[in-house]
Amino acid sequence: MRTSTRSRNRADRLHTVTSRLTSAIVVAALCATGGAALRPESVEVRALSATPVGAPADETVTIDGEEYPNPLRLNDGTAVTTTAQWEDTRRAELLAAFRQNVYGQSLPEPTAQTFAVTSTDFDRVTRKVVTITVTGPEGTGSFDVTMFVPKLAGKPRGTFLMIDHRGQVGGDPDQSSGFAPVKTITRAGYAFASLDAGDIAPDDSGRYRSRMIDLFHPADEELPADAGRAVSAWAWGAGRAMDYLQTDPDIDPARVAVVGHSRGGKAALWAGAQDTRFAAAVANDSGSTGAKLARRGDGGVGGETVARINASFPHWFPPTYRAYDDRVGSLPVDQHELLALLAPRRVVVGSATDDGNADPEGEFLAYVAAAQVYELYGLGDTGLPSTTWRPPTDQGFRGPAMSYHLRSGGHGLTAADWDVYLAGDLFPSSAPGAGGDAARGRPGP
Ligand code: GCU
């Protein structure tokens, strides 16, 4: 597969998203902080039109002929025209809405947390098994993160932190499954780290609370209706792994991408949306409640609806999400807004042509619609040759902060997908916002 970076005019880029909101371009002046992470420090608004700051915004944007919530509208109706409004107000509003209505409230930060590291040397790689021990009000538990760090003169080019829902990553640095081609990844100069989602919350409706959730909730009490379930816990686990990565001298914490496939991709997006220490989130075939727009229903291709995912996997999301089973049009958010919560950090969406359950067109449309928010930073180029479905297959497209590819074939994380992610230069040193708040050491709001 090839990776291309293309520049197109703004009208083409935003073709699919027709917003009646008059837009403004915000130019982010970049400033290095602490020598490592680059963050947009100041903004200058170049009004494309006469939209005054504080003007009202339309409630919806049109995506593929349908109305969707407008990410650039504050709850009080005001148009978001600056990165300051986005970062100080709108992000928090959207996160609160996703927590209340989709993923549930996250587990809190541990009251105590320790890391125990066992390192093993191999020819080209150091393997570290990091036992993260977490204490909450109801007890103490632990889980492992397995890391493979290539031996290089400097630090790795970046780190892929995988939420492994298949328990498939073993200890062999030469393992080369399509799902986790550790050898290929480390030879390309990247570190690979992985946590087993089942060690955070078993993927089982009867047992999902048993590992981490019950450290924070009394085991003999029902969880509150809006408390996060398994997907939320997996995302939280990625945050705890990030707590460790920030302390590891062999890793650049400003260059960590959280990556997941399918249900792991849903969790990776939610982790990246909430925790701005992640420089990127990679969502491979994430589908329903991942990158796929909820309001599309089955998308005409048998895509998984909100009702179906909640019925099939009652332990993934809270009852508050189930309340929208038969009325997705009332959801206060949709998934283009989840992707937008990565801005200005890199969002990476991978789809597969024959993955009807994930509705690849629904993932594509959400990706394109998220560009509206990236455009606040002048980063709205999706890299796509056209924003109309369907894009060329087996080619990586890359804008300054957004990446997309459509692999031919069915559901799966394959060597071909990894080829795109590894060739995709996800951690360029000049990337605006790369590293998010990594240098500050705490997750963003
Ligand atoms: C099922 C489910 C999807 C999920 C997938 C997976 O197919 O319907 O929502 O993404 O499993 O995790 O592989």
CSV table of N, CA, C and O in Angstrom, one decimal, residues 92-188:
chain,number,residue,atom,x,y,z
A,92,ALA,N,-15.0,20.0,26.8
A,92,ALA,CA,-15.6,19.5,28.0
A,92,ALA,C,-17.0,19.2,27.9
A,92,ALA,O,-17.5,18.2,28.4
A,93,GLU,N,-17.7,20.0,27.1
A,93,GLU,CA,-19.2,19.7,26.9
A,93,GLU,C,-19.4,18.4,26.2
A,93,GLU,O,-20.2,17.5,26.5
A,94,LEU,N,-18.6,18.1,25.1
A,94,LEU,CA,-18.7,16.9,24.4
A,94,LEU,C,-18.3,15.7,25.2
A,94,LEU,O,-19.0,14.6,25.2
A,95,LEU,N,-17.2,15.8,26.0
A,95,LEU,CA,-16.8,14.7,26.8
A,95,LEU,C,-17.9,14.4,27.8
A,95,LEU,O,-18.2,13.2,28.0
A,96,ALA,N,-18.5,15.4,28.4
A,96,ALA,CA,-19.5,15.1,29.4
A,96,ALA,C,-20.7,14.4,28.7
A,96,ALA,O,-21.3,13.5,29.3
A,97,ALA,N,-21.0,14.8,27.5
A,97,ALA,CA,-22.2,14.2,26.8
A,97,ALA,C,-21.9,12.8,26.4
A,97,ALA,O,-22.7,11.9,26.5
A,98,PHE,N,-20.6,12.5,26.0
A,98,PHE,CA,-20.3,11.1,25.6
A,98,PHE,C,-20.3,10.3,26.9
A,98,PHE,O,-20.7,9.1,26.9
A,99,ARG,N,-19.8,10.8,28.0
A,99,ARG,CA,-19.8,10.1,29.3
A,99,ARG,C,-21.2,9.8,29.7
A,99,ARG,O,-21.6,8.7,30.1
A,100,GLN,N,-22.1,10.8,29.7
A,100,GLN,CA,-23.4,10.6,30.2
A,100,GLN,C,-24.3,9.7,29.3
A,100,GLN,O,-25.1,8.9,29.8
A,101,ASN,N,-24.1,9.7,28.0
A,101,ASN,CA,-25.0,9.1,27.1
A,101,ASN,C,-24.5,7.9,26.3
A,101,ASN,O,-25.3,7.2,25.7
A,102,VAL,N,-23.2,7.7,26.3
A,102,VAL,CA,-22.6,6.7,25.4
A,102,VAL,C,-21.7,5.7,26.2
A,102,VAL,O,-22.1,4.6,26.4
A,103,TYR,N,-20.5,6.2,26.6
A,103,TYR,CA,-19.5,5.3,27.2
A,103,TYR,C,-19.6,5.1,28.7
A,103,TYR,O,-19.1,4.2,29.3
A,104,GLY,N,-20.3,6.1,29.4
A,104,GLY,CA,-20.4,6.0,30.8
A,104,GLY,C,-19.3,6.8,31.5
A,104,GLY,O,-18.3,7.1,30.8
A,105,GLN,N,-19.5,7.1,32.7
A,105,GLN,CA,-18.4,7.8,33.5
A,105,GLN,C,-17.2,6.9,33.7
A,105,GLN,O,-17.4,5.7,33.9
A,106,SER,N,-16.0,7.5,33.5
A,106,SER,CA,-14.8,6.7,33.6
A,106,SER,C,-14.5,6.3,35.1
A,106,SER,O,-15.0,7.0,36.0
A,107,LEU,N,-13.7,5.3,35.2
A,107,LEU,CA,-13.2,5.0,36.6
A,107,LEU,C,-12.3,6.2,37.0
A,107,LEU,O,-11.7,6.8,36.1
A,108,PRO,N,-12.3,6.5,38.3
A,108,PRO,CA,-11.4,7.6,38.7
A,108,PRO,C,-9.9,7.2,38.6
A,108,PRO,O,-9.6,6.0,38.4
A,109,GLU,N,-9.1,8.2,38.8
A,109,GLU,CA,-7.6,7.8,39.0
A,109,GLU,C,-7.5,7.0,40.2
A,109,GLU,O,-8.2,7.2,41.2
A,110,PRO,N,-6.5,6.1,40.2
A,110,PRO,CA,-6.3,5.2,41.4
A,110,PRO,C,-5.9,6.1,42.6
A,110,PRO,O,-5.3,7.1,42.4
A,111,THR,N,-6.2,5.6,43.8
A,111,THR,CA,-5.7,6.3,45.0
A,111,THR,C,-4.2,6.1,45.2
A,111,THR,O,-3.5,6.9,45.8
A,112,ALA,N,-3.7,4.9,44.7
A,112,ALA,CA,-2.3,4.6,44.6
A,112,ALA,C,-2.0,3.8,43.4
A,112,ALA,O,-2.9,3.0,43.0
A,113,GLN,N,-0.8,3.9,42.9
A,113,GLN,CA,-0.4,3.1,41.7
A,113,GLN,C,1.1,2.9,41.7
A,113,GLN,O,1.9,3.8,42.0
A,114,THR,N,1.5,1.6,41.5
A,114,THR,CA,2.9,1.3,41.4
A,114,THR,C,3.2,0.6,40.2
A,114,THR,O,2.4,-0.1,39.6
A,115,PHE,N,4.5,0.6,39.8
A,115,PHE,CA,5.0,-0.1,38.6
A,115,PHE,C,6.1,-1.0,38.9
A,115,PHE,O,7.1,-0.5,39.6
A,116,ALA,N,6.1,-2.2,38.5
A,116,ALA,CA,7.2,-3.1,38.7
A,116,ALA,C,7.6,-3.6,37.3
A,116,ALA,O,6.8,-4.2,36.6
A,117,VAL,N,8.9,-3.5,37.0
A,117,VAL,CA,9.4,-3.7,35.6
A,117,VAL,C,10.4,-4.9,35.6
A,117,VAL,O,11.3,-4.9,36.4
A,118,THR,N,10.1,-5.9,34.8
A,118,THR,CA,11.1,-6.9,34.5
A,118,THR,C,11.6,-6.8,33.1
A,118,THR,O,10.8,-6.9,32.2
A,119,SER,N,12.9,-6.6,32.9
A,119,SER,CA,13.4,-6.4,31.6
A,119,SER,C,14.2,-7.7,31.1
A,119,SER,O,14.9,-8.3,31.9
A,120,THR,N,14.0,-8.0,29.9
A,120,THR,CA,14.8,-9.1,29.3
A,120,THR,C,15.4,-8.7,28.0
A,120,THR,O,14.7,-8.0,27.2
A,121,ASP,N,16.7,-9.0,27.8
A,121,ASP,CA,17.4,-8.5,26.6
A,121,ASP,C,17.3,-9.5,25.5
A,121,ASP,O,17.6,-10.7,25.8
A,122,PHE,N,17.1,-9.1,24.4
A,122,PHE,CA,17.2,-9.9,23.1
A,122,PHE,C,18.2,-9.2,22.2
A,122,PHE,O,18.6,-8.1,22.5
A,123,ASP,N,18.5,-9.8,21.1
A,123,ASP,CA,19.5,-9.2,20.2
A,123,ASP,C,19.2,-7.7,19.9
A,123,ASP,O,20.0,-6.9,20.0
A,124,ARG,N,18.0,-7.5,19.3
A,124,ARG,CA,17.7,-6.2,18.8
A,124,ARG,C,16.7,-5.4,19.7
A,124,ARG,O,16.3,-4.3,19.3
A,125,VAL,N,16.1,-6.1,20.7
A,125,VAL,CA,15.0,-5.6,21.4
A,125,VAL,C,15.1,-5.8,22.9
A,125,VAL,O,15.7,-6.8,23.3
A,126,THR,N,14.6,-4.9,23.7
A,126,THR,CA,14.4,-5.2,25.1
A,126,THR,C,13.0,-5.4,25.3
A,126,THR,O,12.1,-4.6,24.9
A,127,ARG,N,12.7,-6.5,26.0
A,127,ARG,CA,11.2,-6.7,26.4
A,127,ARG,C,11.1,-6.3,27.9
A,127,ARG,O,11.9,-6.7,28.7
A,128,LYS,N,10.0,-5.6,28.1
A,128,LYS,CA,9.8,-5.2,29.5
A,128,LYS,C,8.3,-5.7,29.8
A,128,LYS,O,7.4,-5.4,29.0
A,129,VAL,N,8.2,-6.3,30.9
A,129,VAL,CA,6.9,-6.6,31.4
A,129,VAL,C,6.6,-5.7,32.6
A,129,VAL,O,7.4,-5.8,33.6
A,130,VAL,N,5.7,-4.8,32.5
A,130,VAL,CA,5.4,-3.9,33.5
A,130,VAL,C,4.1,-4.3,34.3
A,130,VAL,O,3.1,-4.3,33.7
A,131,THR,N,4.3,-4.6,35.6
A,131,THR,CA,3.1,-4.9,36.4
A,131,THR,C,2.6,-3.6,37.0
A,131,THR,O,3.3,-2.9,37.8
A,132,ILE,N,1.4,-3.2,36.6
A,132,ILE,CA,0.8,-2.0,37.2
A,132,ILE,C,-0.2,-2.4,38.3
A,132,ILE,O,-1.1,-3.1,38.0
A,133,THR,N,0.1,-1.9,39.5
A,133,THR,CA,-0.7,-2.3,40.6
A,133,THR,C,-1.5,-1.0,41.0
A,133,THR,O,-0.9,0.0,41.2
A,134,VAL,N,-2.8,-1.2,41.0
A,134,VAL,CA,-3.7,-0.1,41.2
A,134,VAL,C,-4.5,-0.3,42.5
A,134,VAL,O,-5.0,-1.4,42.7
A,135,THR,N,-4.7,0.8,43.2
A,135,THR,CA,-5.5,0.7,44.4
A,135,THR,C,-6.7,1.7,44.3
A,135,THR,O,-6.5,2.8,43.9
A,136,GLY,N,-7.9,1.2,44.6
A,136,GLY,CA,-9.1,2.0,44.6
A,136,GLY,C,-9.7,1.9,46.0
A,136,GLY,O,-9.2,1.1,46.8
A,137,PRO,N,-10.8,2.5,46.2
A,137,PRO,CA,-11.5,2.5,47.6
A,137,PRO,C,-11.9,1.1,48.0
A,137,PRO,O,-12.0,0.8,49.2
A,138,GLU,N,-12.1,0.2,47.0
A,138,GLU,CA,-12.6,-1.2,47.3
A,138,GLU,C,-11.5,-2.3,47.3
A,138,GLU,O,-11.8,-3.4,47.4
A,139,GLY,N,-10.2,-1.9,47.0
A,139,GLY,CA,-9.2,-2.9,46.9
A,139,GLY,C,-8.1,-2.6,46.0
A,139,GLY,O,-8.0,-1.5,45.5
A,140,THR,N,-7.2,-3.6,45.8
A,140,THR,CA,-6.0,-3.5,45.0
A,140,THR,C,-6.0,-4.6,44.0
A,140,THR,O,-6.3,-5.7,44.3
A,141,GLY,N,-5.5,-4.3,42.8
A,141,GLY,CA,-5.4,-5.3,41.7
A,141,GLY,C,-4.3,-4.9,40.8
A,141,GLY,O,-3.8,-3.8,40.8
A,142,SER,N,-3.9,-5.8,39.9
A,142,SER,CA,-2.8,-5.4,39.0
A,142,SER,C,-3.1,-6.0,37.6
A,142,SER,O,-3.9,-7.0,37.4
A,143,PHE,N,-2.4,-5.5,36.6
A,143,PHE,CA,-2.4,-6.0,35.3
A,143,PHE,C,-1.0,-5.7,34.7
A,143,PHE,O,-0.3,-4.8,35.1
A,144,ASP,N,-0.7,-6.4,33.6
A,144,ASP,CA,0.6,-6.3,33.0
A,144,ASP,C,0.5,-5.5,31.6
A,144,ASP,O,-0.5,-5.6,30.9
A,145,VAL,N,1.6,-4.8,31.4
A,145,VAL,CA,1.8,-4.2,30.0
A,145,VAL,C,3.1,-4.8,29.5
A,145,VAL,O,4.1,-4.8,30.2
A,146,THR,N,3.0,-5.4,28.3
A,146,THR,CA,4.2,-6.0,27.7
A,146,THR,C,4.7,-5.1,26.7
A,146,THR,O,4.0,-4.7,25.8
A,147,MET,N,6.0,-4.8,26.8
A,147,MET,CA,6.6,-3.8,25.8
A,147,MET,C,7.8,-4.4,25.1
A,147,MET,O,8.6,-5.2,25.7
A,148,PHE,N,8.0,-4.0,23.9
A,148,PHE,CA,9.1,-4.4,23.1
A,148,PHE,C,9.7,-3.1,22.6
A,148,PHE,O,9.1,-2.3,21.8
A,149,VAL,N,11.0,-2.8,23.0
A,149,VAL,CA,11.6,-1.6,22.7
A,149,VAL,C,12.8,-1.9,21.8
A,149,VAL,O,13.8,-2.6,22.3
A,150,PRO,N,12.9,-1.4,20.6
A,150,PRO,CA,14.0,-1.7,19.8
A,150,PRO,C,15.3,-1.0,20.3
A,150,PRO,O,15.2,0.1,20.9
A,151,LYS,N,16.4,-1.7,20.2
A,151,LYS,CA,17.7,-1.1,20.6
A,151,LYS,C,18.2,-0.2,19.5
A,151,LYS,O,18.6,-0.6,18.5
A,152,LEU,N,18.2,1.1,19.8
A,152,LEU,CA,18.5,2.1,18.8
A,152,LEU,C,19.5,3.1,19.5
A,152,LEU,O,19.6,3.1,20.7
A,153,ALA,N,20.1,3.9,18.6
A,153,ALA,CA,21.0,5.0,19.2
A,153,ALA,C,20.2,5.9,20.0
A,153,ALA,O,20.6,6.3,21.1
A,154,GLY,N,19.0,6.3,19.6
A,154,GLY,CA,18.2,7.2,20.3
A,154,GLY,C,16.9,6.5,20.7
A,154,GLY,O,16.9,5.3,20.8
A,155,LYS,N,15.9,7.3,21.0
A,155,LYS,CA,14.6,6.7,21.4
A,155,LYS,C,13.9,6.2,20.2
A,155,LYS,O,14.1,6.7,19.0
A,156,PRO,N,12.9,5.3,20.3
A,156,PRO,CA,12.1,4.9,19.2
A,156,PRO,C,11.4,6.0,18.5
A,156,PRO,O,11.2,7.1,19.2
A,157,ARG,N,11.0,5.8,17.3
A,157,ARG,CA,10.3,6.9,16.5
A,157,ARG,C,8.9,7.2,17.1
A,157,ARG,O,8.3,8.2,16.9
A,158,GLY,N,8.4,6.3,17.9
A,158,GLY,CA,7.1,6.4,18.6
A,158,GLY,C,6.8,5.1,19.2
A,158,GLY,O,7.5,4.1,19.0
A,159,THR,N,5.7,5.1,19.9
A,159,THR,CA,5.2,3.8,20.6
A,159,THR,C,3.8,3.6,20.2
A,159,THR,O,2.9,4.5,20.3
A,160,PHE,N,3.5,2.4,19.8
A,160,PHE,CA,2.1,1.9,19.6
A,160,PHE,C,1.6,1.2,20.9
A,160,PHE,O,2.2,0.2,21.2
A,161,LEU,N,0.7,1.7,21.6
A,161,LEU,CA,0.1,1.1,22.8
A,161,LEU,C,-1.2,0.4,22.4
A,161,LEU,O,-2.2,1.1,22.1
A,162,MET,N,-1.2,-0.9,22.3
A,162,MET,CA,-2.4,-1.6,21.8
A,162,MET,C,-3.3,-2.1,23.0
A,162,MET,O,-2.8,-2.6,24.0
A,163,ILE,N,-4.6,-1.9,22.8
A,163,ILE,CA,-5.6,-2.4,23.7
A,163,ILE,C,-5.9,-3.8,23.0
A,163,ILE,O,-6.7,-3.8,22.0
A,164,ASP,N,-5.4,-4.9,23.6
A,164,ASP,CA,-5.5,-6.2,22.9
A,164,ASP,C,-6.6,-6.9,23.5
A,164,ASP,O,-6.5,-7.5,24.6
A,165,HIS,N,-7.7,-6.9,22.8
A,165,HIS,CA,-8.9,-7.6,23.3
A,165,HIS,C,-8.9,-9.1,23.0
A,165,HIS,O,-9.8,-9.8,23.4
A,166,ARG,N,-7.9,-9.6,22.3
A,166,ARG,CA,-7.9,-11.0,21.9
A,166,ARG,C,-6.9,-11.7,22.8
A,166,ARG,O,-6.7,-12.9,22.6
A,167,GLY,N,-6.2,-11.1,23.7
A,167,GLY,CA,-5.2,-11.7,24.5
A,167,GLY,C,-4.1,-12.4,23.6
A,167,GLY,O,-3.6,-13.5,23.9
A,168,GLN,N,-3.8,-11.7,22.5
A,168,GLN,CA,-3.0,-12.4,21.4
A,168,GLN,C,-1.5,-12.0,21.5
A,168,GLN,O,-0.7,-12.7,20.8
A,169,VAL,N,-1.2,-11.0,22.2
A,169,VAL,CA,0.2,-10.6,22.2
A,169,VAL,C,1.0,-11.4,23.3
A,169,VAL,O,0.7,-11.3,24.4
A,170,GLY,N,1.9,-12.2,22.8
A,170,GLY,CA,2.7,-13.0,23.7
A,170,GLY,C,4.1,-12.3,24.0
A,170,GLY,O,4.2,-11.1,23.8
A,171,GLY,N,5.0,-13.1,24.5
A,171,GLY,CA,6.3,-12.5,24.9
A,171,GLY,C,7.4,-12.6,23.9
A,171,GLY,O,8.5,-12.1,24.1
A,172,ASP,N,7.1,-13.2,22.7
A,172,ASP,CA,8.1,-13.4,21.7
A,172,ASP,C,8.4,-12.2,20.9
A,172,ASP,O,7.5,-11.7,20.2
A,173,PRO,N,9.6,-11.6,20.9
A,173,PRO,CA,9.8,-10.4,20.2
A,173,PRO,C,9.8,-10.6,18.7
A,173,PRO,O,9.7,-9.6,17.9
A,174,ASP,N,9.8,-11.9,18.2
A,174,ASP,CA,9.8,-12.2,16.8
A,174,ASP,C,8.4,-12.5,16.3
A,174,ASP,O,8.2,-12.9,15.2
A,175,GLN,N,7.4,-12.4,17.2
A,175,GLN,CA,6.0,-12.7,16.8
A,175,GLN,C,5.6,-11.8,15.6
A,175,GLN,O,5.9,-10.7,15.5
A,176,SER,N,4.9,-12.4,14.7
A,176,SER,CA,4.6,-11.7,13.4
A,176,SER,C,3.2,-12.0,12.9
A,176,SER,O,3.0,-12.0,11.8
A,177,SER,N,2.2,-12.1,13.9
A,177,SER,CA,0.9,-12.2,13.4
A,177,SER,C,0.4,-10.9,12.8
A,177,SER,O,1.0,-9.9,13.0
A,178,GLY,N,-0.6,-11.0,11.9
A,178,GLY,CA,-1.1,-9.7,11.3
A,178,GLY,C,-1.6,-8.8,12.4
A,178,GLY,O,-1.4,-7.6,12.3
A,179,PHE,N,-2.2,-9.4,13.4
A,179,PHE,CA,-2.7,-8.5,14.5
A,179,PHE,C,-1.7,-7.8,15.3
A,179,PHE,O,-1.8,-6.6,15.6
A,180,ALA,N,-0.5,-8.5,15.5
A,180,ALA,CA,0.5,-7.9,16.3
A,180,ALA,C,1.9,-8.3,15.7
A,180,ALA,O,2.6,-9.1,16.3
A,181,PRO,N,2.3,-7.7,14.6
A,181,PRO,CA,3.6,-8.0,14.0
A,181,PRO,C,4.7,-7.3,14.7
A,181,PRO,O,5.3,-6.3,14.2
A,182,VAL,N,5.0,-7.8,15.9
A,182,VAL,CA,5.9,-7.1,16.7
A,182,VAL,C,7.3,-6.9,16.1
A,182,VAL,O,7.9,-5.8,16.1
A,183,LYS,N,7.7,-7.9,15.4
A,183,LYS,CA,9.0,-7.9,14.8
A,183,LYS,C,9.1,-6.7,13.7
A,183,LYS,O,10.0,-5.9,13.7
A,184,THR,N,8.1,-6.7,12.9
A,184,THR,CA,8.0,-5.7,11.8
A,184,THR,C,8.0,-4.3,12.5
A,184,THR,O,8.6,-3.3,12.0
A,185,ILE,N,7.2,-4.1,13.5
A,185,ILE,CA,7.0,-2.8,14.2
A,185,ILE,C,8.4,-2.4,14.8
A,185,ILE,O,8.8,-1.2,14.6
A,186,THR,N,9.0,-3.2,15.5
A,186,THR,CA,10.3,-2.8,16.1
A,186,THR,C,11.4,-2.6,15.1
A,186,THR,O,12.2,-1.7,15.2
A,187,ARG,N,11.4,-3.4,14.0
A,187,ARG,CA,12.4,-3.2,13.0
A,187,ARG,C,12.2,-1.9,12.3
A,187,ARG,O,13.1,-1.3,11.7
A,188,ALA,N,10.9,-1.4,12.3
A,188,ALA,CA,10.7,-0.1,11.7
A,188,ALA,C,11.0,1.0,12.6
A,188,ALA,O,10.9,2.2,12.3
